[in-house]
């Protein structure tokens, strides 16, 4: 009965976004502290940017210059092991994350209990280890670290190019756009009075206020 009273919080995300990693870990930490049902929704940030007319921070010269310093500050504040990549343009634009987001969609459809950890492992690969997130071998390694069975990993990798998976990712991206998404993370909080969309990993005090919950900083578990 208690679960029916939980506030549904949808987290629309793309692992290409380093700032979104901060929001992801924060919400995962708060899951046992806030009375919420956290729903992970992998979408394609490239599609969001195109539809909304937005531009990534690194495509704006002044923002790009500030990004390295800002990411380091946020990594320390949110206690996330992020390291700035050597060539952000190559990682974010040339390689992108479309196949990674399709993999996460396949995992969500077929092995949802592993979605959180596979997501985390992809973020670690791209934004902590500086390794690939586009090749099948990379997906395999992420799945293994997430403790998925070999059979399930192989199935999800094969489904990356499946029409159903592709359409599901497109539909999720369009759903986020309908909520008003223009970047990542896009967080939608559902309550009895309606749904509210929040953008960014720095809106948690406002989300807490909306949920009538308490914000205790980026880590409510000080011993972690």
JSON list of C-alpha atoms in Angstrom, two decimals:
[
{"chain": "A", "resi": 1, "resn": "UNK", "atom": "CA", "xyz": [0.00, 0.00, 0.00]},
{"chain": "A", "resi": 2, "resn": "UNK", "atom": "CA", "xyz": [2.85, 2.37, 0.86]},
{"chain": "A", "resi": 3, "resn": "UNK", "atom": "CA", "xyz": [4.30, 2.07, -2.64]},
{"chain": "A", "resi": 4, "resn": "UNK", "atom": "CA", "xyz": [1.04, 3.44, -4.08]},
{"chain": "A", "resi": 5, "resn": "UNK", "atom": "CA", "xyz": [1.62, 6.67, -2.18]},
{"chain": "A", "resi": 6, "resn": "UNK", "atom": "CA", "xyz": [5.11, 7.25, -3.51]},
{"chain": "A", "resi": 7, "resn": "UNK", "atom": "CA", "xyz": [5.79, 10.25, -5.70]},
{"chain": "A", "resi": 8, "resn": "UNK", "atom": "CA", "xyz": [6.73, 9.15, -9.20]},
{"chain": "A", "resi": 9, "resn": "UNK", "atom": "CA", "xyz": [9.94, 10.80, -10.39]},
{"chain": "A", "resi": 10, "resn": "UNK", "atom": "CA", "xyz": [10.97, 10.25, -14.01]},
{"chain": "A", "resi": 11, "resn": "UNK", "atom": "CA", "xyz": [14.62, 10.82, -14.82]},
{"chain": "A", "resi": 12, "resn": "UNK", "atom": "CA", "xyz": [15.24, 11.38, -18.54]},
{"chain": "A", "resi": 13, "resn": "UNK", "atom": "CA", "xyz": [18.93, 11.03, -19.28]},
{"chain": "A", "resi": 14, "resn": "UNK", "atom": "CA", "xyz": [21.74, 10.42, -21.76]},
{"chain": "A", "resi": 15, "resn": "UNK", "atom": "CA", "xyz": [25.15, 9.14, -20.61]},
{"chain": "A", "resi": 16, "resn": "UNK", "atom": "CA", "xyz": [26.90, 11.54, -22.98]},
{"chain": "A", "resi": 17, "resn": "UNK", "atom": "CA", "xyz": [26.06, 14.33, -20.51]},
{"chain": "A", "resi": 18, "resn": "UNK", "atom": "CA", "xyz": [28.49, 14.60, -17.58]},
{"chain": "A", "resi": 19, "resn": "UNK", "atom": "CA", "xyz": [26.21, 16.93, -15.61]},
{"chain": "A", "resi": 20, "resn": "UNK", "atom": "CA", "xyz": [23.46, 14.34, -15.81]},
{"chain": "A", "resi": 21, "resn": "UNK", "atom": "CA", "xyz": [25.67, 11.82, -14.01]},
{"chain": "A", "resi": 22, "resn": "UNK", "atom": "CA", "xyz": [25.60, 14.10, -10.95]},
{"chain": "A", "resi": 23, "resn": "UNK", "atom": "CA", "xyz": [21.81, 14.12, -10.96]},
{"chain": "A", "resi": 24, "resn": "UNK", "atom": "CA", "xyz": [21.60, 10.37, -11.51]},
{"chain": "A", "resi": 25, "resn": "UNK", "atom": "CA", "xyz": [23.76, 9.50, -8.50]},
{"chain": "A", "resi": 26, "resn": "UNK", "atom": "CA", "xyz": [22.01, 12.05, -6.30]},
{"chain": "A", "resi": 27, "resn": "UNK", "atom": "CA", "xyz": [18.53, 10.69, -7.03]},
{"chain": "A", "resi": 28, "resn": "UNK", "atom": "CA", "xyz": [19.73, 7.11, -6.54]},
{"chain": "A", "resi": 29, "resn": "UNK", "atom": "CA", "xyz": [21.10, 8.10, -3.12]},
{"chain": "A", "resi": 30, "resn": "UNK", "atom": "CA", "xyz": [17.85, 9.83, -2.17]},
{"chain": "A", "resi": 31, "resn": "UNK", "atom": "CA", "xyz": [15.59, 6.95, -3.19]},
{"chain": "A", "resi": 32, "resn": "UNK", "atom": "CA", "xyz": [15.41, 5.48, 0.35]},
{"chain": "A", "resi": 33, "resn": "UNK", "atom": "CA", "xyz": [15.14, 8.95, 1.92]},
{"chain": "A", "resi": 34, "resn": "UNK", "atom": "CA", "xyz": [12.43, 10.50, -0.22]},
{"chain": "A", "resi": 35, "resn": "UNK", "atom": "CA", "xyz": [9.11, 8.75, -0.66]},
{"chain": "A", "resi": 36, "resn": "UNK", "atom": "CA", "xyz": [9.56, 8.35, -4.40]},
{"chain": "A", "resi": 37, "resn": "UNK", "atom": "CA", "xyz": [9.39, 5.84, -7.19]},
{"chain": "A", "resi": 38, "resn": "UNK", "atom": "CA", "xyz": [12.42, 6.62, -9.33]},
{"chain": "A", "resi": 39, "resn": "UNK", "atom": "CA", "xyz": [11.87, 5.73, -12.99]},
{"chain": "A", "resi": 40, "resn": "UNK", "atom": "CA", "xyz": [14.94, 5.80, -15.25]},
{"chain": "A", "resi": 41, "resn": "UNK", "atom": "CA", "xyz": [14.14, 6.91, -18.82]},
{"chain": "A", "resi": 42, "resn": "UNK", "atom": "CA", "xyz": [17.06, 6.76, -21.27]},
{"chain": "A", "resi": 43, "resn": "UNK", "atom": "CA", "xyz": [16.50, 9.19, -24.14]},
{"chain": "A", "resi": 44, "resn": "UNK", "atom": "CA", "xyz": [18.63, 10.61, -26.97]},
{"chain": "A", "resi": 45, "resn": "UNK", "atom": "CA", "xyz": [20.04, 14.02, -26.12]},
{"chain": "A", "resi": 46, "resn": "UNK", "atom": "CA", "xyz": [20.96, 14.72, -29.74]},
{"chain": "A", "resi": 47, "resn": "UNK", "atom": "CA", "xyz": [17.29, 14.51, -30.66]},
{"chain": "A", "resi": 48, "resn": "UNK", "atom": "CA", "xyz": [16.34, 16.79, -27.78]},
{"chain": "A", "resi": 49, "resn": "UNK", "atom": "CA", "xyz": [18.88, 19.40, -28.87]},
{"chain": "A", "resi": 50, "resn": "UNK", "atom": "CA", "xyz": [17.70, 19.30, -32.47]},
{"chain": "A", "resi": 51, "resn": "UNK", "atom": "CA", "xyz": [14.01, 19.60, -31.64]},
{"chain": "A", "resi": 52, "resn": "UNK", "atom": "CA", "xyz": [14.46, 22.35, -29.04]},
{"chain": "A", "resi": 53, "resn": "UNK", "atom": "CA", "xyz": [17.08, 24.34, -30.93]},
{"chain": "A", "resi": 54, "resn": "UNK", "atom": "CA", "xyz": [19.40, 24.15, -27.92]},
{"chain": "A", "resi": 55, "resn": "UNK", "atom": "CA", "xyz": [23.20, 23.86, -28.15]},
{"chain": "A", "resi": 56, "resn": "UNK", "atom": "CA", "xyz": [25.58, 21.80, -25.98]},
{"chain": "A", "resi": 57, "resn": "UNK", "atom": "CA", "xyz": [27.73, 23.90, -23.60]},
{"chain": "A", "resi": 58, "resn": "UNK", "atom": "CA", "xyz": [30.90, 22.97, -25.48]},
{"chain": "A", "resi": 59, "resn": "UNK", "atom": "CA", "xyz": [29.48, 24.48, -28.68]},
{"chain": "A", "resi": 60, "resn": "UNK", "atom": "CA", "xyz": [29.34, 27.89, -26.99]},
{"chain": "A", "resi": 61, "resn": "UNK", "atom": "CA", "xyz": [32.96, 29.13, -26.73]},
{"chain": "A", "resi": 62, "resn": "UNK", "atom": "CA", "xyz": [32.66, 30.90, -23.37]},
{"chain": "A", "resi": 63, "resn": "UNK", "atom": "CA", "xyz": [30.82, 27.94, -21.82]},
{"chain": "A", "resi": 64, "resn": "UNK", "atom": "CA", "xyz": [33.34, 25.48, -23.27]},
{"chain": "A", "resi": 65, "resn": "UNK", "atom": "CA", "xyz": [36.21, 27.37, -21.63]},
{"chain": "A", "resi": 66, "resn": "UNK", "atom": "CA", "xyz": [34.44, 27.28, -18.28]},
{"chain": "A", "resi": 67, "resn": "UNK", "atom": "CA", "xyz": [33.26, 23.68, -18.56]},
{"chain": "A", "resi": 68, "resn": "UNK", "atom": "CA", "xyz": [36.45, 21.94, -17.38]},
{"chain": "A", "resi": 69, "resn": "UNK", "atom": "CA", "xyz": [36.65, 23.96, -14.17]},
{"chain": "A", "resi": 70, "resn": "UNK", "atom": "CA", "xyz": [32.92, 23.68, -13.55]},
{"chain": "A", "resi": 71, "resn": "UNK", "atom": "CA", "xyz": [32.89, 19.90, -14.02]},
{"chain": "A", "resi": 72, "resn": "UNK", "atom": "CA", "xyz": [35.75, 19.47, -11.55]},
{"chain": "A", "resi": 73, "resn": "UNK", "atom": "CA", "xyz": [33.92, 21.56, -8.96]},
{"chain": "A", "resi": 74, "resn": "UNK", "atom": "CA", "xyz": [30.70, 19.62, -9.45]},
{"chain": "A", "resi": 75, "resn": "UNK", "atom": "CA", "xyz": [32.46, 16.25, -9.34]},
{"chain": "A", "resi": 76, "resn": "UNK", "atom": "CA", "xyz": [33.90, 17.15, -5.93]},
{"chain": "A", "resi": 77, "resn": "UNK", "atom": "CA", "xyz": [30.60, 18.53, -4.65]},
{"chain": "A", "resi": 78, "resn": "UNK", "atom": "CA", "xyz": [28.46, 15.61, -5.82]},
{"chain": "A", "resi": 79, "resn": "UNK", "atom": "CA", "xyz": [31.13, 13.03, -4.88]},
{"chain": "A", "resi": 80, "resn": "UNK", "atom": "CA", "xyz": [31.18, 11.48, -8.34]},
{"chain": "A", "resi": 81, "resn": "UNK", "atom": "CA", "xyz": [34.50, 10.17, -9.79]},
{"chain": "A", "resi": 82, "resn": "UNK", "atom": "CA", "xyz": [34.27, 12.20, -12.98]},
{"chain": "A", "resi": 83, "resn": "UNK", "atom": "CA", "xyz": [37.40, 13.15, -14.91]},
{"chain": "A", "resi": 84, "resn": "UNK", "atom": "CA", "xyz": [37.38, 15.64, -17.76]},
{"chain": "A", "resi": 85, "resn": "UNK", "atom": "CA", "xyz": [38.04, 13.94, -21.11]},
{"chain": "A", "resi": 86, "resn": "UNK", "atom": "CA", "xyz": [40.95, 15.09, -23.28]},
{"chain": "A", "resi": 87, "resn": "UNK", "atom": "CA", "xyz": [38.90, 15.71, -26.43]},
{"chain": "A", "resi": 88, "resn": "UNK", "atom": "CA", "xyz": [35.28, 16.53, -25.51]},
{"chain": "A", "resi": 89, "resn": "UNK", "atom": "CA", "xyz": [34.28, 17.30, -29.11]},
{"chain": "A", "resi": 90, "resn": "UNK", "atom": "CA", "xyz": [35.35, 13.85, -30.29]},
{"chain": "A", "resi": 91, "resn": "UNK", "atom": "CA", "xyz": [33.55, 12.14, -27.41]},
{"chain": "A", "resi": 92, "resn": "UNK", "atom": "CA", "xyz": [30.37, 14.22, -27.37]},
{"chain": "A", "resi": 93, "resn": "UNK", "atom": "CA", "xyz": [29.84, 15.05, -31.04]},
{"chain": "A", "resi": 94, "resn": "UNK", "atom": "CA", "xyz": [31.86, 12.78, -33.32]},
{"chain": "A", "resi": 95, "resn": "UNK", "atom": "CA", "xyz": [31.26, 9.52, -31.43]},
{"chain": "A", "resi": 96, "resn": "UNK", "atom": "CA", "xyz": [28.07, 10.44, -29.61]},
{"chain": "A", "resi": 97, "resn": "UNK", "atom": "CA", "xyz": [25.85, 8.17, -27.56]},
{"chain": "A", "resi": 98, "resn": "UNK", "atom": "CA", "xyz": [23.08, 6.90, -29.85]},
{"chain": "A", "resi": 99, "resn": "UNK", "atom": "CA", "xyz": [24.15, 3.24, -29.68]},
{"chain": "A", "resi": 100, "resn": "UNK", "atom": "CA", "xyz": [24.71, 3.47, -25.92]},
{"chain": "A", "resi": 101, "resn": "UNK", "atom": "CA", "xyz": [21.21, 4.87, -25.42]},
{"chain": "A", "resi": 102, "resn": "UNK", "atom": "CA", "xyz": [19.77, 2.10, -27.56]},
{"chain": "A", "resi": 103, "resn": "UNK", "atom": "CA", "xyz": [21.60, -0.44, -25.43]},
{"chain": "A", "resi": 104, "resn": "UNK", "atom": "CA", "xyz": [20.14, 1.08, -22.27]},
{"chain": "A", "resi": 105, "resn": "UNK", "atom": "CA", "xyz": [16.71, 0.99, -23.88]},
{"chain": "A", "resi": 106, "resn": "UNK", "atom": "CA", "xyz": [17.19, -2.71, -24.65]},
{"chain": "A", "resi": 107, "resn": "UNK", "atom": "CA", "xyz": [18.25, -3.34, -21.05]},
{"chain": "A", "resi": 108, "resn": "UNK", "atom": "CA", "xyz": [15.23, -1.44, -19.74]},
{"chain": "A", "resi": 109, "resn": "UNK", "atom": "CA", "xyz": [12.89, -3.50, -21.92]},
{"chain": "A", "resi": 110, "resn": "UNK", "atom": "CA", "xyz": [14.46, -6.90, -21.19]},
{"chain": "A", "resi": 111, "resn": "UNK", "atom": "CA", "xyz": [16.47, -6.68, -17.94]},
{"chain": "A", "resi": 112, "resn": "UNK", "atom": "CA", "xyz": [15.16, -3.62, -16.09]},
{"chain": "A", "resi": 113, "resn": "UNK", "atom": "CA", "xyz": [16.71, -4.59, -12.76]},
{"chain": "A", "resi": 114, "resn": "UNK", "atom": "CA", "xyz": [20.14, -4.08, -14.32]},
{"chain": "A", "resi": 115, "resn": "UNK", "atom": "CA", "xyz": [19.39, -0.71, -15.91]},
{"chain": "A", "resi": 116, "resn": "UNK", "atom": "CA", "xyz": [20.72, 1.42, -13.05]},
{"chain": "A", "resi": 117, "resn": "UNK", "atom": "CA", "xyz": [24.07, -0.33, -12.86]},
{"chain": "A", "resi": 118, "resn": "UNK", "atom": "CA", "xyz": [24.62, -0.63, -16.62]},
{"chain": "A", "resi": 119, "resn": "UNK", "atom": "CA", "xyz": [23.90, 3.09, -16.85]},
{"chain": "A", "resi": 120, "resn": "UNK", "atom": "CA", "xyz": [26.42, 3.79, -14.11]},
{"chain": "A", "resi": 121, "resn": "UNK", "atom": "CA", "xyz": [29.06, 1.62, -15.78]},
{"chain": "A", "resi": 122, "resn": "UNK", "atom": "CA", "xyz": [28.67, 3.46, -19.08]},
{"chain": "A", "resi": 123, "resn": "UNK", "atom": "CA", "xyz": [29.11, 6.78, -17.29]},
{"chain": "A", "resi": 124, "resn": "UNK", "atom": "CA", "xyz": [32.21, 5.45, -15.57]},
{"chain": "A", "resi": 125, "resn": "UNK", "atom": "CA", "xyz": [33.62, 4.35, -18.92]},
{"chain": "A", "resi": 126, "resn": "UNK", "atom": "CA", "xyz": [33.14, 7.65, -20.71]},
{"chain": "A", "resi": 127, "resn": "UNK", "atom": "CA", "xyz": [33.50, 10.17, -17.89]},
{"chain": "A", "resi": 128, "resn": "UNK", "atom": "CA", "xyz": [35.87, 8.48, -15.42]},
{"chain": "A", "resi": 129, "resn": "UNK", "atom": "CA", "xyz": [38.03, 6.04, -17.38]},
{"chain": "A", "resi": 130, "resn": "UNK", "atom": "CA", "xyz": [37.93, 7.89, -20.70]},
{"chain": "A", "resi": 131, "resn": "UNK", "atom": "CA", "xyz": [37.04, 4.72, -22.61]},
{"chain": "A", "resi": 132, "resn": "UNK", "atom": "CA", "xyz": [34.58, 3.91, -25.38]},
{"chain": "A", "resi": 133, "resn": "UNK", "atom": "CA", "xyz": [30.78, 3.60, -25.06]},
{"chain": "A", "resi": 134, "resn": "UNK", "atom": "CA", "xyz": [29.92, 2.97, -28.71]},
{"chain": "A", "resi": 135, "resn": "UNK", "atom": "CA", "xyz": [31.29, -0.50, -29.51]},
{"chain": "A", "resi": 136, "resn": "UNK", "atom": "CA", "xyz": [29.79, -3.89, -28.68]},
{"chain": "A", "resi": 137, "resn": "UNK", "atom": "CA", "xyz": [32.86, -4.87, -26.64]},
{"chain": "A", "resi": 138, "resn": "UNK", "atom": "CA", "xyz": [32.32, -1.79, -24.49]},
{"chain": "A", "resi": 139, "resn": "UNK", "atom": "CA", "xyz": [28.70, -2.80, -23.92]},
{"chain": "A", "resi": 140, "resn": "UNK", "atom": "CA", "xyz": [29.85, -6.28, -23.00]},
{"chain": "A", "resi": 141, "resn": "UNK", "atom": "CA", "xyz": [32.27, -4.95, -20.38]},
{"chain": "A", "resi": 142, "resn": "UNK", "atom": "CA", "xyz": [29.64, -2.63, -18.92]},
{"chain": "A", "resi": 143, "resn": "UNK", "atom": "CA", "xyz": [27.16, -5.50, -18.70]},
{"chain": "A", "resi": 144, "resn": "UNK", "atom": "CA", "xyz": [29.69, -7.76, -16.99]},
{"chain": "A", "resi": 145, "resn": "UNK", "atom": "CA", "xyz": [30.51, -5.11, -14.39]},
{"chain": "A", "resi": 146, "resn": "UNK", "atom": "CA", "xyz": [26.78, -4.70, -13.83]},
{"chain": "A", "resi": 147, "resn": "UNK", "atom": "CA", "xyz": [26.65, -8.45, -13.09]},
{"chain": "A", "resi": 148, "resn": "UNK", "atom": "CA", "xyz": [24.39, -9.31, -16.02]},
{"chain": "A", "resi": 149, "resn": "UNK", "atom": "CA", "xyz": [24.37, -12.89, -17.28]},
{"chain": "A", "resi": 150, "resn": "UNK", "atom": "CA", "xyz": [26.34, -13.44, -20.48]},
{"chain": "A", "resi": 151, "resn": "UNK", "atom": "CA", "xyz": [23.17, -14.54, -22.27]},
{"chain": "A", "resi": 152, "resn": "UNK", "atom": "CA", "xyz": [21.35, -11.35, -21.32]},
{"chain": "A", "resi": 153, "resn": "UNK", "atom": "CA", "xyz": [24.27, -9.13, -22.33]},
{"chain": "A", "resi": 154, "resn": "UNK", "atom": "CA", "xyz": [24.49, -10.81, -25.72]},
{"chain": "A", "resi": 155, "resn": "UNK", "atom": "CA", "xyz": [20.74, -10.46, -26.24]},
{"chain": "A", "resi": 156, "resn": "UNK", "atom": "CA", "xyz": [20.72, -6.75, -25.39]},
{"chain": "A", "resi": 157, "resn": "UNK", "atom": "CA", "xyz": [23.70, -6.06, -27.65]},
{"chain": "A", "resi": 158, "resn": "UNK", "atom": "CA", "xyz": [21.91, -7.77, -30.54]},
{"chain": "A", "resi": 159, "resn": "UNK", "atom": "CA", "xyz": [18.82, -5.66, -29.83]},
{"chain": "A", "resi": 160, "resn": "UNK", "atom": "CA", "xyz": [20.70, -2.37, -30.25]},
{"chain": "A", "resi": 161, "resn": "UNK", "atom": "CA", "xyz": [19.69, -2.36, -33.92]},
{"chain": "A", "resi": 162, "resn": "UNK", "atom": "CA", "xyz": [16.22, -3.82, -33.34]},
{"chain": "A", "resi": 163, "resn": "UNK", "atom": "CA", "xyz": [13.34, -1.70, -34.73]},
{"chain": "A", "resi": 164, "resn": "UNK", "atom": "CA", "xyz": [11.36, -1.98, -31.48]},
{"chain": "A", "resi": 165, "resn": "UNK", "atom": "CA", "xyz": [14.30, -0.69, -29.44]},
{"chain": "A", "resi": 166, "resn": "UNK", "atom": "CA", "xyz": [14.90, 2.15, -31.89]},
{"chain": "A", "resi": 167, "resn": "UNK", "atom": "CA", "xyz": [11.24, 3.18, -31.81]},
{"chain": "A", "resi": 168, "resn": "UNK", "atom": "CA", "xyz": [11.10, 2.98, -28.02]},
{"chain": "A", "resi": 169, "resn": "UNK", "atom": "CA", "xyz": [14.07, 5.34, -27.74]},
{"chain": "A", "resi": 170, "resn": "UNK", "atom": "CA", "xyz": [12.46, 7.73, -30.23]},
{"chain": "A", "resi": 171, "resn": "UNK", "atom": "CA", "xyz": [9.15, 7.59, -28.34]},
{"chain": "A", "resi": 172, "resn": "UNK", "atom": "CA", "xyz": [10.87, 8.27, -25.00]},
{"chain": "A", "resi": 173, "resn": "UNK", "atom": "CA", "xyz": [12.72, 11.23, -26.50]},
{"chain": "A", "resi": 174, "resn": "UNK", "atom": "CA", "xyz": [9.48, 12.63, -27.93]},
{"chain": "A", "resi": 175, "resn": "UNK", "atom": "CA", "xyz": [7.74, 12.14, -24.59]},
{"chain": "A", "resi": 176, "resn": "UNK", "atom": "CA", "xyz": [10.45, 14.17, -22.90]},
{"chain": "A", "resi": 177, "resn": "UNK", "atom": "CA", "xyz": [10.01, 16.90, -25.51]},
{"chain": "A", "resi": 178, "resn": "UNK", "atom": "CA", "xyz": [6.28, 16.97, -24.75]},
{"chain": "A", "resi": 179, "resn": "UNK", "atom": "CA", "xyz": [7.18, 17.64, -21.11]},
{"chain": "A", "resi": 180, "resn": "UNK", "atom": "CA", "xyz": [9.25, 20.59, -22.32]},
{"chain": "A", "resi": 181, "resn": "UNK", "atom": "CA", "xyz": [12.72, 19.02, -22.34]},
{"chain": "A", "resi": 182, "resn": "UNK", "atom": "CA", "xyz": [15.55, 21.02, -23.90]},
{"chain": "A", "resi": 183, "resn": "UNK", "atom": "CA", "xyz": [18.53, 19.24, -22.33]},
{"chain": "A", "resi": 184, "resn": "UNK", "atom": "CA", "xyz": [19.64, 16.67, -19.79]},
{"chain": "A", "resi": 185, "resn": "UNK", "atom": "CA", "xyz": [18.84, 15.76, -17.17]},
{"chain": "A", "resi": 186, "resn": "UNK", "atom": "CA", "xyz": [15.13, 16.35, -17.48]},
{"chain": "A", "resi": 187, "resn": "UNK", "atom": "CA", "xyz": [13.35, 15.40, -14.26]},
{"chain": "A", "resi": 188, "resn": "UNK", "atom": "CA", "xyz": [9.57, 15.12, -14.12]},
{"chain": "A", "resi": 189, "resn": "UNK", "atom": "CA", "xyz": [7.91, 14.92, -10.71]},
{"chain": "A", "resi": 190, "resn": "UNK", "atom": "CA", "xyz": [4.33, 13.68, -10.63]},
{"chain": "A", "resi": 191, "resn": "UNK", "atom": "CA", "xyz": [2.00, 14.56, -7.76]},
{"chain": "A", "resi": 192, "resn": "UNK", "atom": "CA", "xyz": [-1.72, 14.71, -7.09]},
{"chain": "A", "resi": 193, "resn": "UNK", "atom": "CA", "xyz": [-1.75, 18.31, -8.27]},
{"chain": "A", "resi": 194, "resn": "UNK", "atom": "CA", "xyz": [-0.04, 17.52, -11.57]},
{"chain": "A", "resi": 195, "resn": "UNK", "atom": "CA", "xyz": [3.40, 17.08, -13.11]},
{"chain": "A", "resi": 196, "resn": "UNK", "atom": "CA", "xyz": [6.32, 19.47, -12.87]},
{"chain": "A", "resi": 197, "resn": "UNK", "atom": "CA", "xyz": [9.41, 19.42, -15.09]},
{"chain": "A", "resi": 198, "resn": "UNK", "atom": "CA", "xyz": [12.80, 20.37, -13.67]},
{"chain": "A", "resi": 199, "resn": "UNK", "atom": "CA", "xyz": [15.98, 20.78, -15.71]},
{"chain": "A", "resi": 200, "resn": "UNK", "atom": "CA", "xyz": [19.51, 20.26, -14.46]},
{"chain": "A", "resi": 201, "resn": "UNK", "atom": "CA", "xyz": [21.36, 18.67, -11.57]},
{"chain": "A", "resi": 202, "resn": "UNK", "atom": "CA", "xyz": [21.18, 21.82, -9.44]},
{"chain": "A", "resi": 203, "resn": "UNK", "atom": "CA", "xyz": [17.41, 21.86, -8.88]},
{"chain": "A", "resi": 204, "resn": "UNK", "atom": "CA", "xyz": [17.21, 19.39, -6.01]},
{"chain": "A", "resi": 205, "resn": "UNK", "atom": "CA", "xyz": [16.32, 21.98, -3.33]},
{"chain": "A", "resi": 206, "resn": "UNK", "atom": "CA", "xyz": [13.33, 22.97, -5.51]},
{"chain": "A", "resi": 207, "resn": "UNK", "atom": "CA", "xyz": [12.39, 19.34, -6.14]},
{"chain": "A", "resi": 208, "resn": "UNK", "atom": "CA", "xyz": [12.54, 18.66, -2.40]},
{"chain": "A", "resi": 209, "resn": "UNK", "atom": "CA", "xyz": [10.30, 21.65, -1.73]},
{"chain": "A", "resi": 210, "resn": "UNK", "atom": "CA", "xyz": [7.82, 20.47, -4.36]},
{"chain": "A", "resi": 211, "resn": "UNK", "atom": "CA", "xyz": [7.80, 16.96, -2.85]},
{"chain": "A", "resi": 212, "resn": "UNK", "atom": "CA", "xyz": [7.58, 18.30, 0.71]},
{"chain": "A", "resi": 213, "resn": "UNK", "atom": "CA", "xyz": [10.84, 16.45, 1.40]},
{"chain": "A", "resi": 214, "resn": "UNK", "atom": "CA", "xyz": [14.15, 17.43, 2.98]},
{"chain": "A", "resi": 215, "resn": "UNK", "atom": "CA", "xyz": [17.28, 18.27, 0.99]},
{"chain": "A", "resi": 216, "resn": "UNK", "atom": "CA", "xyz": [20.43, 17.29, 2.87]},
{"chain": "A", "resi": 217, "resn": "UNK", "atom": "CA", "xyz": [22.99, 18.04, 0.20]},
{"chain": "A", "resi": 218, "resn": "UNK", "atom": "CA", "xyz": [24.25, 15.75, -2.56]},
{"chain": "A", "resi": 219, "resn": "UNK", "atom": "CA", "xyz": [24.78, 12.78, -0.27]},
{"chain": "A", "resi": 220, "resn": "UNK", "atom": "CA", "xyz": [22.24, 12.08, 2.48]},
{"chain": "A", "resi": 221, "resn": "UNK", "atom": "CA", "xyz": [24.38, 9.12, 3.54]},
{"chain": "A", "resi": 222, "resn": "UNK", "atom": "CA", "xyz": [27.48, 10.84, 5.02]},
{"chain": "A", "resi": 223, "resn": "UNK", "atom": "CA", "xyz": [29.22, 7.53, 5.71]},
{"chain": "A", "resi": 224, "resn": "UNK", "atom": "CA", "xyz": [29.20, 6.53, 2.04]}
]
